[in-house]
């Protein structure tokens, strides 16, 4: 484009960009007020192609998203009870965590809804015990309950339930949990625990980075300790706690990486140009870039994940290249007008932008929402920063560049930088670099576990493991997905599966399971149970009449049966509602969860579904690991395709010099992979993505050095850009999230190496004594 045409179009384009940025800024005001930040790790992963499986995952996530479980224990029971009461009193002050009711009267009233169906609802363990016990022994047991006040559970009068089967059934469903002094208690050899079930009153995954739950629980624990007069131990578990921990950590890392990168960039700009004008303009381009990234992600996805923000904070280390390259060129050519200079720089800047965008766009090829968010954020951010430099810098840059000894020292160091030796010496040097790297390649291993995407605090994980062991909490990551033509067939399918799972319980590989059929058996099983219990009670009353001369009459047949919709609508069915999914694709669907399942029992659990039509074993952790592994392999092939595409584009621009642009990045990638192997860092999907980004960013340095042969301002721009990028990704290596840590470490090594190697491959240009320098520039 000619200077005249550029001069005519530039004011309108700059004004249009100003209006667009203002609109995006207004949109961001609403975004931050709404708090549309997500910390759910599953939101990063692709959904299931099976609608029923996706519904199951969503239902389990929704059921767990507001629940917090706390166990408290003081010294003796009196101290523990006082501590629990003080703990609850403190929590009720602001309602952030709302305790679930433990009132015994309300619980008994809730069970009354299902009491008319009680004979059909006995457990299989009760049925086996009844069938194995003699009628005379059962009669003795019933008489003891009759003449021992307080021994009965009190759920039903003796005449209606002489063996207390109804109370026994509900106690069996409660497991080790007991009611004591109006509280739920869990027995322990060192002293009973108090169990508190709490509900978080805010959305679990939309947090502001502040540890509200942690502070509230700690304050309540302090109040409990003061009330009990002795130390109180607290165990806590729940999705909201993990979500808050992730949000707090992400907030800290965003501050560290984003502000650290910004400070490093601005310091480099100040040292190089010694003027507030470049400082302000480069900072402006970075802020507009981040604004564009946030706005585009919010517009397309509706929300922004915290890991996207952490990843996007590194954008500062890349987006500043355009502004720095502009001011470095201004120092080298102070007499050239800004618009003319930008027109001269545009081809190299556009090519550098294109290679970076290609690298970031490669992140979005995999159908993973998390990667697509990161790709869109980065592409929009880089484009926004580039447009700001191109459209606003000539208008804002009204002064003349100042000379800087720091910039001059860096720029003139290019002429002292060694070139890659030709011939045999070059091949020997290549072998010297690659042979140690090859040793690291042999030690490099892959790892595709889901834990790479989220690292909860160790103390929280330890608490959760202990609570799970004590309460037998089921894991939402492994379950059975059952399908049947109608609700009764589905309940019968659950019962058939339960028969197989009982073998695992008997062998000690499994603690138990949770299924809707435990609360509401199939009608066929209810009819069987009712008939057996009614016949047993008839014979029982006859024996009691023979002993004491009186007894209730024979019980009448029940004649009506409990249905799933009735049971799940009542309070006792609340915990199982998320496992009854209703109709999906013409079939009725439910879930069966497992309690106390360890790694050693996974194979047995999977085998339990064999041969049961309509039963599918689901291991979400293994499935997600397989997805991550598949995408890692896909991205490795895509990386090779990316190198070929970049090589072709470089050849079209530089022809026979293209290899000089690409070789430093190839060497840096090979050596960095070897170093990761020596360091014992596993190769993950994010590590491969880091290699893609290294290709997009590292090639830029070669482009600038070949485009401007032996040009000190170009070398200054490369050094400043590489230093800021290196610092940004170096800070990302400090992330507590394993995936981001590996990503940052890969780029920390790769960018540092490509920075050192790029000038070695520059063409033999002007002689050192006649090469342009920064000397003689105006102060």
mmCIF file of C-alpha atoms in Angstrom, residues 66-73 80 83-84 87-88 91 97-100 102 177 183-186 192-200 213-214 216-218 220-221 224 232-238 241 460 463-464 466-468 470-471 473:
data_model
loop_
_atom_site.group_PDB
_atom_site.id
_atom_site.type_symbol
_atom_site.label_atom_id
_atom_site.label_comp_id
_atom_site.label_asym_id
_atom_site.label_seq_id
_atom_site.Cartn_x
_atom_site.Cartn_y
_atom_site.Cartn_z
ATOM 1 C CA UNK A 66 -23.299 -27.538 46.520
ATOM 2 C CA UNK A 67 -22.477 -30.181 49.122
ATOM 3 C CA UNK A 68 -19.849 -29.861 51.856
ATOM 4 C CA UNK A 69 -19.290 -32.595 54.444
ATOM 5 C CA UNK A 70 -17.538 -31.876 57.762
ATOM 6 C CA UNK A 71 -16.485 -34.288 60.521
ATOM 7 C CA UNK A 72 -15.660 -32.843 63.956
ATOM 8 C CA UNK A 73 -14.149 -34.541 66.997
ATOM 9 C CA UNK A 80 -17.423 -32.959 70.663
ATOM 10 C CA UNK A 83 -17.847 -28.050 69.605
ATOM 11 C CA UNK A 84 -20.407 -29.079 66.963
ATOM 12 C CA UNK A 87 -19.561 -24.677 64.951
ATOM 13 C CA UNK A 88 -23.138 -24.662 63.630
ATOM 14 C CA UNK A 91 -22.024 -20.926 60.403
ATOM 15 C CA UNK A 97 -22.909 -22.673 54.538
ATOM 16 C CA UNK A 98 -26.368 -23.861 55.520
ATOM 17 C CA UNK A 99 -26.583 -26.993 57.743
ATOM 18 C CA UNK A 100 -29.030 -29.694 56.733
ATOM 19 C CA UNK A 102 -30.902 -33.453 61.723
ATOM 20 C CA UNK A 177 -24.209 -43.111 61.039
ATOM 21 C CA UNK A 183 -26.678 -34.800 66.022
ATOM 22 C CA UNK A 184 -25.442 -37.343 63.504
ATOM 23 C CA UNK A 185 -22.484 -39.291 64.870
ATOM 24 C CA UNK A 186 -19.941 -41.650 63.299
ATOM 25 C CA UNK A 192 -17.223 -40.522 68.010
ATOM 26 C CA UNK A 193 -17.232 -37.911 65.252
ATOM 27 C CA UNK A 194 -20.064 -35.498 64.582
ATOM 28 C CA UNK A 195 -21.184 -35.498 60.955
ATOM 29 C CA UNK A 196 -22.341 -32.170 59.527
ATOM 30 C CA UNK A 197 -23.876 -31.985 56.064
ATOM 31 C CA UNK A 198 -23.706 -28.424 54.734
ATOM 32 C CA UNK A 199 -25.035 -26.768 51.605
ATOM 33 C CA UNK A 200 -23.073 -23.985 49.904
ATOM 34 C CA UNK A 213 -15.245 -21.096 52.512
ATOM 35 C CA UNK A 214 -11.801 -21.666 53.966
ATOM 36 C CA UNK A 216 -15.602 -19.422 57.272
ATOM 37 C CA UNK A 217 -14.734 -23.009 58.196
ATOM 38 C CA UNK A 218 -11.599 -21.917 60.036
ATOM 39 C CA UNK A 220 -16.177 -21.850 62.889
ATOM 40 C CA UNK A 221 -13.455 -24.284 63.965
ATOM 41 C CA UNK A 224 -15.770 -24.820 68.249
ATOM 42 C CA UNK A 232 -10.962 -29.992 67.889
ATOM 43 C CA UNK A 233 -10.043 -31.909 64.753
ATOM 44 C CA UNK A 234 -11.913 -31.080 61.541
ATOM 45 C CA UNK A 235 -12.130 -33.083 58.318
ATOM 46 C CA UNK A 236 -13.842 -31.499 55.325
ATOM 47 C CA UNK A 237 -14.722 -32.567 51.812
ATOM 48 C CA UNK A 238 -16.849 -31.359 48.922
ATOM 49 C CA UNK A 241 -13.907 -26.643 48.542
ATOM 50 C CA UNK A 460 -7.832 -31.187 51.380
ATOM 51 C CA UNK A 463 -9.250 -35.024 54.457
ATOM 52 C CA UNK A 464 -11.404 -36.239 51.576
ATOM 53 C CA UNK A 466 -10.281 -40.114 55.287
ATOM 54 C CA UNK A 467 -13.928 -39.004 55.102
ATOM 55 C CA UNK A 468 -14.528 -41.357 52.190
ATOM 56 C CA UNK A 470 -15.179 -43.471 57.253
ATOM 57 C CA UNK A 471 -18.469 -42.776 55.460
ATOM 58 C CA UNK A 473 -18.816 -42.029 50.032
#
